[in-house]
mmCIF file of C-alpha atoms in Angstrom:
data_model
loop_
_atom_site.group_PDB
_atom_site.id
_atom_site.type_symbol
_atom_site.label_atom_id
_atom_site.label_comp_id
_atom_site.label_asym_id
_atom_site.label_seq_id
_atom_site.Cartn_x
_atom_site.Cartn_y
_atom_site.Cartn_z
ATOM 1 C CA MET A 1 -0.557 -1.427 -21.173
ATOM 2 C CA LYS A 2 -4.154 -2.406 -21.865
ATOM 3 C CA ASN A 3 -5.787 -1.539 -18.548
ATOM 4 C CA THR A 4 -6.004 2.153 -17.703
ATOM 5 C CA SER A 5 -8.391 1.908 -14.732
ATOM 6 C CA LEU A 6 -9.266 -0.515 -11.961
ATOM 7 C CA ASP A 7 -12.603 -1.702 -10.590
ATOM 8 C CA THR A 8 -12.787 -0.202 -7.134
ATOM 9 C CA VAL A 9 -14.827 -0.498 -3.936
ATOM 10 C CA VAL A 10 -15.764 3.006 -2.754
ATOM 11 C CA ILE A 11 -16.762 3.863 0.829
ATOM 12 C CA ASP A 12 -17.515 7.400 2.042
ATOM 13 C CA THR A 13 -17.608 7.976 5.795
ATOM 14 C CA GLY A 14 -19.718 11.114 5.315
ATOM 15 C CA ALA A 15 -21.007 13.597 2.785
ATOM 16 C CA SER A 16 -18.652 15.465 0.448
ATOM 17 C CA PRO A 17 -15.339 14.019 1.679
ATOM 18 C CA ARG A 18 -12.312 16.215 1.118
ATOM 19 C CA SER A 19 -9.804 13.493 2.050
ATOM 20 C CA CYS A 20 -9.152 10.230 0.239
ATOM 21 C CA VAL A 21 -7.451 6.991 1.302
ATOM 22 C CA ILE A 22 -6.384 4.529 -1.421
ATOM 23 C CA TRP A 23 -5.866 1.075 0.143
ATOM 24 C CA LEU A 24 -4.329 -1.798 -1.846
ATOM 25 C CA HIS A 25 -4.987 -5.446 -0.964
ATOM 26 C CA GLY A 26 -2.483 -8.289 -0.855
ATOM 27 C CA LEU A 27 -1.812 -11.181 -3.210
ATOM 28 C CA GLY A 28 -4.880 -13.323 -3.913
ATOM 29 C CA ALA A 29 -7.316 -11.034 -2.094
ATOM 30 C CA ASP A 30 -9.482 -8.279 -3.591
ATOM 31 C CA GLY A 31 -10.737 -4.789 -2.841
ATOM 32 C CA HIS A 32 -13.255 -6.074 -0.292
ATOM 33 C CA ASP A 33 -10.497 -7.456 1.946
ATOM 34 C CA PHE A 34 -10.039 -4.369 4.124
ATOM 35 C CA GLU A 35 -13.502 -2.901 3.654
ATOM 36 C CA PRO A 36 -14.667 -4.127 7.116
ATOM 37 C CA ILE A 37 -11.859 -2.200 8.830
ATOM 38 C CA VAL A 38 -13.259 1.240 7.950
ATOM 39 C CA PRO A 39 -15.788 1.310 10.841
ATOM 40 C CA GLU A 40 -13.003 0.296 13.234
ATOM 41 C CA LEU A 41 -10.866 3.323 12.391
ATOM 42 C CA ALA A 42 -11.200 6.169 14.880
ATOM 43 C CA LEU A 43 -11.451 8.852 12.217
ATOM 44 C CA PRO A 44 -12.267 12.512 13.005
ATOM 45 C CA PRO A 45 -16.100 12.653 12.936
ATOM 46 C CA ASP A 46 -16.128 16.102 11.358
ATOM 47 C CA ALA A 47 -13.736 15.147 8.520
ATOM 48 C CA PRO A 48 -15.434 12.701 6.084
ATOM 49 C CA VAL A 49 -13.070 10.428 4.156
ATOM 50 C CA ARG A 50 -13.467 8.563 0.867
ATOM 51 C CA PHE A 51 -11.870 5.104 0.907
ATOM 52 C CA LEU A 52 -10.910 3.536 -2.412
ATOM 53 C CA PHE A 53 -10.172 -0.199 -2.420
ATOM 54 C CA PRO A 54 -9.151 -1.162 -5.972
ATOM 55 C CA HIS A 55 -9.152 -4.747 -7.267
ATOM 56 C CA ALA A 56 -5.783 -5.820 -8.693
ATOM 57 C CA PRO A 57 -5.801 -7.402 -12.187
ATOM 58 C CA VAL A 58 -6.187 -11.175 -12.409
ATOM 59 C CA ARG A 59 -2.950 -12.832 -13.517
ATOM 60 C CA ARG A 60 -1.199 -16.182 -13.160
ATOM 61 C CA VAL A 61 1.164 -16.253 -10.195
ATOM 62 C CA THR A 62 4.255 -18.402 -10.590
ATOM 63 C CA ILE A 63 4.835 -19.205 -6.904
ATOM 64 C CA ASN A 64 1.212 -20.367 -6.590
ATOM 65 C CA ASN A 65 1.484 -23.028 -9.302
ATOM 66 C CA HIS A 66 0.550 -20.474 -11.979
ATOM 67 C CA MET A 67 -2.984 -20.244 -10.618
ATOM 68 C CA PRO A 68 -4.902 -17.165 -11.797
ATOM 69 C CA MET A 69 -5.670 -14.730 -8.980
ATOM 70 C CA ARG A 70 -5.724 -11.046 -8.261
ATOM 71 C CA ALA A 71 -2.149 -9.843 -8.021
ATOM 72 C CA TRP A 72 -0.425 -6.512 -8.468
ATOM 73 C CA TYR A 73 2.529 -8.382 -9.982
ATOM 74 C CA ASP A 74 3.818 -11.909 -10.432
ATOM 75 C CA PHE A 75 6.216 -13.453 -7.950
ATOM 76 C CA LEU A 76 8.641 -15.679 -9.837
ATOM 77 C CA SER A 77 10.045 -16.757 -6.466
ATOM 78 C CA LEU A 78 9.196 -15.693 -2.934
ATOM 79 C CA ASP A 79 12.314 -13.594 -2.635
ATOM 80 C CA PRO A 80 11.198 -10.008 -1.964
ATOM 81 C CA GLY A 81 13.463 -7.559 -3.733
ATOM 82 C CA ARG A 82 14.611 -10.051 -6.378
ATOM 83 C CA GLY A 83 11.774 -12.451 -7.172
ATOM 84 C CA GLU A 84 9.278 -9.986 -8.631
ATOM 85 C CA ASP A 85 8.272 -9.528 -12.254
ATOM 86 C CA HIS A 86 9.681 -6.001 -12.349
ATOM 87 C CA ALA A 87 7.841 -5.015 -15.525
ATOM 88 C CA GLN A 88 4.560 -5.824 -13.781
ATOM 89 C CA VAL A 89 5.677 -3.877 -10.715
ATOM 90 C CA ALA A 90 6.165 -0.838 -12.958
ATOM 91 C CA GLU A 91 2.745 -1.420 -14.534
ATOM 92 C CA ALA A 92 1.097 -1.535 -11.104
ATOM 93 C CA VAL A 93 2.842 1.686 -10.062
ATOM 94 C CA SER A 94 1.488 3.385 -13.189
ATOM 95 C CA LEU A 95 -2.063 2.176 -12.503
ATOM 96 C CA ILE A 96 -2.007 3.412 -8.912
ATOM 97 C CA GLN A 97 -0.468 6.750 -9.814
ATOM 98 C CA ALA A 98 -3.340 7.242 -12.268
ATOM 99 C CA MET A 99 -5.732 6.662 -9.343
ATOM 100 C CA VAL A 100 -3.840 9.181 -7.217
ATOM 101 C CA GLU A 101 -3.975 11.761 -10.007
ATOM 102 C CA THR A 102 -7.748 11.343 -10.321
ATOM 103 C CA ALA A 103 -8.247 11.487 -6.550
ATOM 104 C CA ARG A 104 -6.231 14.710 -6.412
ATOM 105 C CA GLN A 105 -8.818 16.438 -8.579
ATOM 106 C CA ASP A 106 -11.538 16.126 -5.927
ATOM 107 C CA HIS A 107 -9.716 15.859 -2.594
ATOM 108 C CA ASP A 108 -7.445 18.109 -0.572
ATOM 109 C CA ARG A 109 -5.524 15.215 0.982
ATOM 110 C CA VAL A 110 -4.697 11.792 -0.414
ATOM 111 C CA LEU A 111 -3.133 8.944 1.554
ATOM 112 C CA LEU A 112 -1.895 5.793 -0.164
ATOM 113 C CA GLY A 113 -1.105 2.428 1.342
ATOM 114 C CA GLY A 114 -1.702 -1.274 1.431
ATOM 115 C CA PHE A 115 -0.977 -4.690 2.828
ATOM 116 C CA SER A 116 1.808 -7.039 1.693
ATOM 117 C CA GLN A 117 2.090 -6.878 -2.109
ATOM 118 C CA GLY A 118 -0.285 -3.914 -2.098
ATOM 119 C CA GLY A 119 1.920 -2.091 0.380
ATOM 120 C CA ALA A 120 4.956 -2.731 -1.807
ATOM 121 C CA VAL A 121 3.223 -1.068 -4.766
ATOM 122 C CA ALA A 122 2.009 1.779 -2.561
ATOM 123 C CA LEU A 123 5.526 2.555 -1.368
ATOM 124 C CA LEU A 124 6.924 2.760 -4.891
ATOM 125 C CA ALA A 125 3.928 4.640 -6.292
ATOM 126 C CA GLY A 126 3.968 7.172 -3.467
ATOM 127 C CA LEU A 127 7.711 7.775 -3.423
ATOM 128 C CA SER A 128 8.453 7.836 -7.159
ATOM 129 C CA GLU A 129 8.069 10.614 -9.699
ATOM 130 C CA GLY A 130 4.398 11.307 -10.348
ATOM 131 C CA PRO A 131 1.324 12.739 -8.589
ATOM 132 C CA ALA A 132 1.938 13.586 -4.946
ATOM 133 C CA VAL A 133 0.405 11.918 -1.907
ATOM 134 C CA ASP A 134 0.309 13.288 1.635
ATOM 135 C CA GLY A 135 1.351 10.101 3.384
ATOM 136 C CA ILE A 136 1.968 6.385 2.853
ATOM 137 C CA PHE A 137 1.060 3.404 5.037
ATOM 138 C CA ALA A 138 2.724 0.057 4.450
ATOM 139 C CA LEU A 139 1.551 -3.044 6.328
ATOM 140 C CA SER A 140 3.563 -6.301 6.447
ATOM 141 C CA THR A 141 5.555 -5.348 3.394
ATOM 142 C CA TYR A 142 8.792 -4.085 1.858
ATOM 143 C CA MET A 143 9.806 -1.815 -1.022
ATOM 144 C CA PRO A 144 10.735 -3.498 -4.329
ATOM 145 C CA ASP A 145 13.921 -2.469 -6.113
ATOM 146 C CA ALA A 146 13.049 0.826 -7.809
ATOM 147 C CA ASP A 147 15.937 0.630 -10.270
ATOM 148 C CA GLN A 148 14.988 -2.832 -11.527
ATOM 149 C CA ALA A 149 11.398 -1.665 -11.956
ATOM 150 C CA GLY A 150 12.601 1.385 -13.893
ATOM 151 C CA VAL A 151 10.962 3.697 -11.354
ATOM 152 C CA GLY A 152 12.730 6.887 -10.327
ATOM 153 C CA LEU A 153 12.320 7.925 -6.691
ATOM 154 C CA SER A 154 11.214 11.516 -6.110
ATOM 155 C CA ARG A 155 12.742 14.175 -3.914
ATOM 156 C CA ARG A 156 9.320 14.254 -2.234
ATOM 157 C CA ALA A 157 10.474 11.265 -0.180
ATOM 158 C CA ARG A 158 12.166 13.789 2.106
ATOM 159 C CA GLY A 159 9.647 14.693 4.788
ATOM 160 C CA MET A 160 7.044 12.138 3.612
ATOM 161 C CA PRO A 161 5.041 10.695 6.538
ATOM 162 C CA VAL A 162 5.196 6.878 6.370
ATOM 163 C CA PHE A 163 3.516 4.400 8.702
ATOM 164 C CA MET A 164 4.989 0.896 8.672
ATOM 165 C CA GLY A 165 3.604 -2.034 10.660
ATOM 166 C CA HIS A 166 4.942 -5.606 10.550
ATOM 167 C CA GLY A 167 4.486 -8.864 12.409
ATOM 168 C CA SER A 168 7.555 -10.138 14.217
ATOM 169 C CA LEU A 169 6.345 -13.702 13.443
ATOM 170 C CA ASP A 170 5.698 -13.114 9.731
ATOM 171 C CA PRO A 171 6.691 -16.250 7.743
ATOM 172 C CA VAL A 172 5.790 -14.775 4.331
ATOM 173 C CA ILE A 173 7.629 -11.467 4.321
ATOM 174 C CA PRO A 174 10.077 -11.716 7.243
ATOM 175 C CA VAL A 175 10.185 -8.727 9.536
ATOM 176 C CA ASP A 176 13.803 -8.035 8.539
ATOM 177 C CA PHE A 177 12.568 -6.992 5.089
ATOM 178 C CA GLY A 178 10.310 -4.407 6.699
ATOM 179 C CA ARG A 179 13.068 -3.204 9.006
ATOM 180 C CA HIS A 180 15.412 -2.795 6.046
ATOM 181 C CA THR A 181 12.802 -0.785 4.139
ATOM 182 C CA SER A 182 12.174 1.397 7.181
ATOM 183 C CA LYS A 183 15.873 2.220 7.428
ATOM 184 C CA LEU A 184 16.086 2.870 3.673
ATOM 185 C CA LEU A 185 13.163 5.299 3.820
ATOM 186 C CA GLY A 186 14.734 7.030 6.792
ATOM 187 C CA SER A 187 17.941 7.489 4.816
ATOM 188 C CA LEU A 188 15.860 9.144 2.073
ATOM 189 C CA GLY A 189 14.501 11.619 4.601
ATOM 190 C CA ALA A 190 11.031 10.122 5.073
ATOM 191 C CA VAL A 191 9.395 10.541 8.496
ATOM 192 C CA VAL A 192 8.851 6.874 9.347
ATOM 193 C CA GLN A 193 6.732 5.450 12.158
ATOM 194 C CA TRP A 194 7.882 1.839 12.561
ATOM 195 C CA HIS A 195 5.763 -0.629 14.561
ATOM 196 C CA GLU A 196 6.269 -4.345 15.263
ATOM 197 C CA TYR A 197 3.539 -6.625 16.552
ATOM 198 C CA PRO A 198 3.635 -10.255 17.801
ATOM 199 C CA MET A 199 1.624 -11.595 14.845
ATOM 200 C CA PRO A 200 2.137 -13.542 11.587
ATOM 201 C CA HIS A 201 1.385 -12.187 8.075
ATOM 202 C CA SER A 202 -1.787 -10.365 9.098
ATOM 203 C CA VAL A 203 -3.122 -7.298 10.881
ATOM 204 C CA CYS A 204 -4.116 -6.989 14.525
ATOM 205 C CA ALA A 205 -6.186 -4.690 16.747
ATOM 206 C CA ASP A 206 -3.134 -2.848 18.093
ATOM 207 C CA GLU A 207 -1.953 -2.127 14.560
ATOM 208 C CA ILE A 208 -5.357 -0.761 13.538
ATOM 209 C CA ARG A 209 -5.359 1.422 16.654
ATOM 210 C CA ASP A 210 -1.925 2.830 15.816
ATOM 211 C CA LEU A 211 -2.849 3.340 12.160
ATOM 212 C CA SER A 212 -6.046 5.127 13.239
ATOM 213 C CA GLY A 213 -3.983 7.589 15.231
ATOM 214 C CA TRP A 214 -1.698 8.188 12.266
ATOM 215 C CA PHE A 215 -4.719 8.757 9.998
ATOM 216 C CA GLY A 216 -6.188 11.179 12.510
ATOM 217 C CA THR A 217 -3.039 13.294 12.565
ATOM 218 C CA LEU A 218 -2.908 13.612 8.771
ATOM 219 C CA LEU A 219 -6.630 13.882 8.018
ATOM 220 C CA ALA A 220 -7.811 16.164 10.841
#
């Protein structure tokens, strides 16, 4: 694997943050995508947080006519769970776990999450063997097949706080994929908060409000 680090947008909400949130963007976006949401999060004012928004590598994406764009992995077909380039999924997990390991050196708490393809990588990276996170948030997403990606799930899944939000009108990753992942994580012992919103493949104000509350509980 040639790349060992990722260009990253860094935002600190105050001086000397002891908590870190790593937030992964979706297919075709970049690390700036969710940057504007930080001021909208009702974070504890006395608990500064460092937000890391990494840029995914640029690669050609099969389902988008092989156009080059930022992507955590290639989609050979839009068939979540089967249509991924599983070798690239494993590569993305490795890259993000390296970020988590570095963040752990300077922060007491580390949360990991993302939207769509970014959320898929976050789920695998946070639940598989490797550096520990304190919680995972997964927005409009699903968990890829860990076995096909050659990623071994950790016993840390038991008791892991997980926030999942999904649009009931999502035409890209149907809500049933999110529901299935939520049930799978529950069977592994994760403490899952599942939320559905009347929206397409996007985020909404109610979701940000609910995610803010979840952040506040874990970062206070």
